[in-house]
Coordinates of C-alpha atoms in Angstrom, one line a residue:
M1 CA 6.2 -20.5 14.0
S2 CA 2.8 -19.0 13.2
T3 CA -0.5 -20.8 13.8
P4 CA -3.4 -20.9 11.4
F5 CA -6.0 -18.0 11.7
I6 CA -8.9 -16.4 10.0
L7 CA -9.7 -12.7 9.6
K8 CA -13.0 -11.3 8.7
P9 CA -13.2 -8.5 6.0
T10 CA -12.7 -5.6 8.5
E11 CA -10.2 -7.4 10.8
S12 CA -6.5 -6.8 10.7
R13 CA -3.5 -8.5 12.3
Q14 CA -2.9 -5.3 14.2
G15 CA -6.4 -5.5 15.6
K16 CA -7.6 -2.4 13.6
A17 CA -7.3 -0.8 10.2
L18 CA -4.4 1.5 9.9
N19 CA -5.1 5.1 8.7
V20 CA -2.6 5.5 5.9
L21 CA -2.9 9.0 4.4
G22 CA -6.6 8.9 4.9
M23 CA -7.1 5.3 3.6
P24 CA -8.0 2.3 5.8
V25 CA -5.4 -0.4 5.3
Y26 CA -5.9 -3.9 6.8
L27 CA -2.9 -6.1 7.4
K28 CA -4.1 -9.6 6.5
L29 CA -0.8 -11.5 6.7
A30 CA 2.1 -10.0 8.7
G31 CA 5.8 -10.5 8.2
S32 CA 5.8 -12.1 11.7
D33 CA 3.4 -14.8 10.3
T34 CA 5.8 -15.7 7.4
A35 CA 9.3 -15.3 8.8
N36 CA 9.4 -11.8 7.1
Q37 CA 8.9 -13.4 3.6
L38 CA 5.6 -11.8 2.8
S39 CA 2.9 -9.3 3.9
V40 CA -0.6 -9.0 2.5
F41 CA -2.7 -5.9 2.8
I42 CA -6.1 -4.7 1.7
A43 CA -6.4 -0.9 1.2
E44 CA -9.7 0.9 0.8
Y45 CA -9.5 3.9 -1.5
G46 CA -11.9 6.9 -1.9
K47 CA -12.2 8.6 -5.3
N48 CA -9.0 10.3 -6.3
Q49 CA -7.0 8.8 -3.5
G50 CA -3.6 7.2 -3.9
P51 CA 0.0 7.4 -2.6
P52 CA 2.8 9.6 -3.9
L53 CA 5.1 8.3 -6.6
H54 CA 7.6 6.2 -4.8
A55 CA 10.1 3.3 -5.0
H56 CA 11.4 0.7 -2.6
D57 CA 13.6 -2.4 -2.6
V58 CA 10.8 -4.9 -2.4
D59 CA 8.6 -6.5 -5.1
E60 CA 4.9 -5.6 -5.0
W61 CA 1.9 -7.4 -6.4
F62 CA -1.6 -5.8 -6.6
Y63 CA -5.0 -7.4 -7.2
V64 CA -8.0 -5.2 -7.9
L65 CA -10.9 -6.2 -5.7
E66 CA -13.2 -3.3 -6.3
G67 CA -13.3 -0.1 -8.4
E68 CA -11.0 1.2 -11.2
H69 CA -7.5 2.4 -10.5
I70 CA -4.8 4.1 -12.6
F71 CA -1.5 2.3 -12.1
Q72 CA 1.8 4.0 -13.0
A73 CA 5.0 2.0 -13.1
N74 CA 8.0 3.9 -14.6
D75 CA 6.5 5.7 -17.5
Q76 CA 3.7 3.2 -18.2
R77 CA 0.1 3.9 -17.1
F78 CA -2.8 1.6 -17.3
I79 CA -6.3 1.1 -15.8
G80 CA -6.8 -1.8 -13.4
K81 CA -10.3 -3.2 -13.0
P82 CA -11.7 -5.9 -10.6
G83 CA -9.9 -9.2 -11.3
D84 CA -6.8 -7.5 -12.8
S85 CA -3.4 -8.1 -11.2
I86 CA -0.4 -5.9 -11.5
F87 CA 3.3 -6.7 -10.6
V88 CA 5.8 -4.0 -9.8
P89 CA 9.4 -5.1 -9.5
R90 CA 11.6 -3.7 -6.7
N91 CA 13.1 -0.3 -7.2
T92 CA 10.5 0.6 -9.9
P93 CA 8.9 4.1 -9.4
H94 CA 5.2 3.5 -9.0
T95 CA 1.9 4.8 -7.7
T96 CA -1.9 4.2 -8.1
L97 CA -5.0 6.4 -8.1
C98 CA -8.6 5.3 -7.5
I99 CA -10.7 6.8 -10.3
S100 CA -14.1 5.3 -9.3
D101 CA -16.2 6.3 -6.4
G102 CA -14.3 3.9 -4.2
G103 CA -12.1 0.9 -4.5
K104 CA -10.2 -1.9 -2.8
L105 CA -6.8 -3.2 -3.7
L106 CA -5.2 -6.4 -2.2
F107 CA -1.4 -6.2 -2.4
T108 CA 1.5 -8.1 -1.2
V109 CA 5.1 -7.3 -0.7
N110 CA 8.1 -9.6 -0.3
A111 CA 10.8 -9.0 2.3
T112 CA 8.2 -7.3 4.5
G113 CA 10.0 -4.9 6.8
P114 CA 9.8 -1.4 5.3
V115 CA 6.2 -1.3 4.1
E116 CA 4.6 -2.7 7.3
L117 CA 6.7 -0.3 9.4
M118 CA 5.8 2.6 7.1
F119 CA 2.1 2.0 7.4
E120 CA 2.4 1.8 11.2
K121 CA 4.4 5.1 11.2
L122 CA 1.8 6.9 9.0
D123 CA -1.0 5.6 11.2
A124 CA 0.6 7.3 14.2
Y125 CA 0.1 10.8 12.7
T126 CA -2.9 12.6 14.3
Q127 CA -3.2 14.9 11.3
M128 CA -2.1 14.7 7.6
P129 CA 1.7 15.0 7.6
S130 CA 3.5 17.6 5.6
V131 CA 5.4 16.7 2.4
E132 CA 8.6 17.1 4.3
E133 CA 7.5 14.8 7.1
L134 CA 6.3 12.2 4.5
I135 CA 9.7 12.3 2.7
Q136 CA 11.6 12.0 6.0
A137 CA 9.4 9.2 7.4
H138 CA 9.7 7.2 4.1
A139 CA 13.5 7.8 3.8
E140 CA 14.1 6.4 7.3
L141 CA 12.8 3.1 6.1
G142 CA 14.4 3.0 2.7
I143 CA 11.4 4.1 0.7
E144 CA 12.0 7.0 -1.7
I145 CA 9.3 9.5 -2.5
L146 CA 9.9 10.5 -6.1
G147 CA 6.9 12.8 -6.8
P148 CA 3.3 13.7 -6.0
P149 CA 0.3 11.4 -6.4
I150 CA -1.2 11.0 -9.9
E151 CA -3.4 14.1 -10.7
P152 CA -7.1 13.2 -11.0

């Protein structure tokens, strides 16, 4: 059973921000805190940063804290601004791209395993992984890379 805790804005359950493809990601609520029911992250994006198009077997919910972001889910694209929330059901191809000078997204995933492990795996790279390495690392955790990031 987890005990109550507080984390300051730049604190993470892992003790540090994870470097996920050049973006600092802070784990605010870990699967180990919630019997693997939920994880909560805050990711800081630079302009034109975002993950490749991907899909996984967990629902994901985003809340825009700062900046403007293009969200793509299936063939739909829309702009998320501070205060907007976006739900992406499991197995839906999706990605996002920060189009402002910087931004922050809070996001949660249910059934926490693959996403937390993926971020830890990506943090372990000392240089940007190749496309092949990214595809392989994601596939090992049941996350499918379906295409490149959104073009700015």
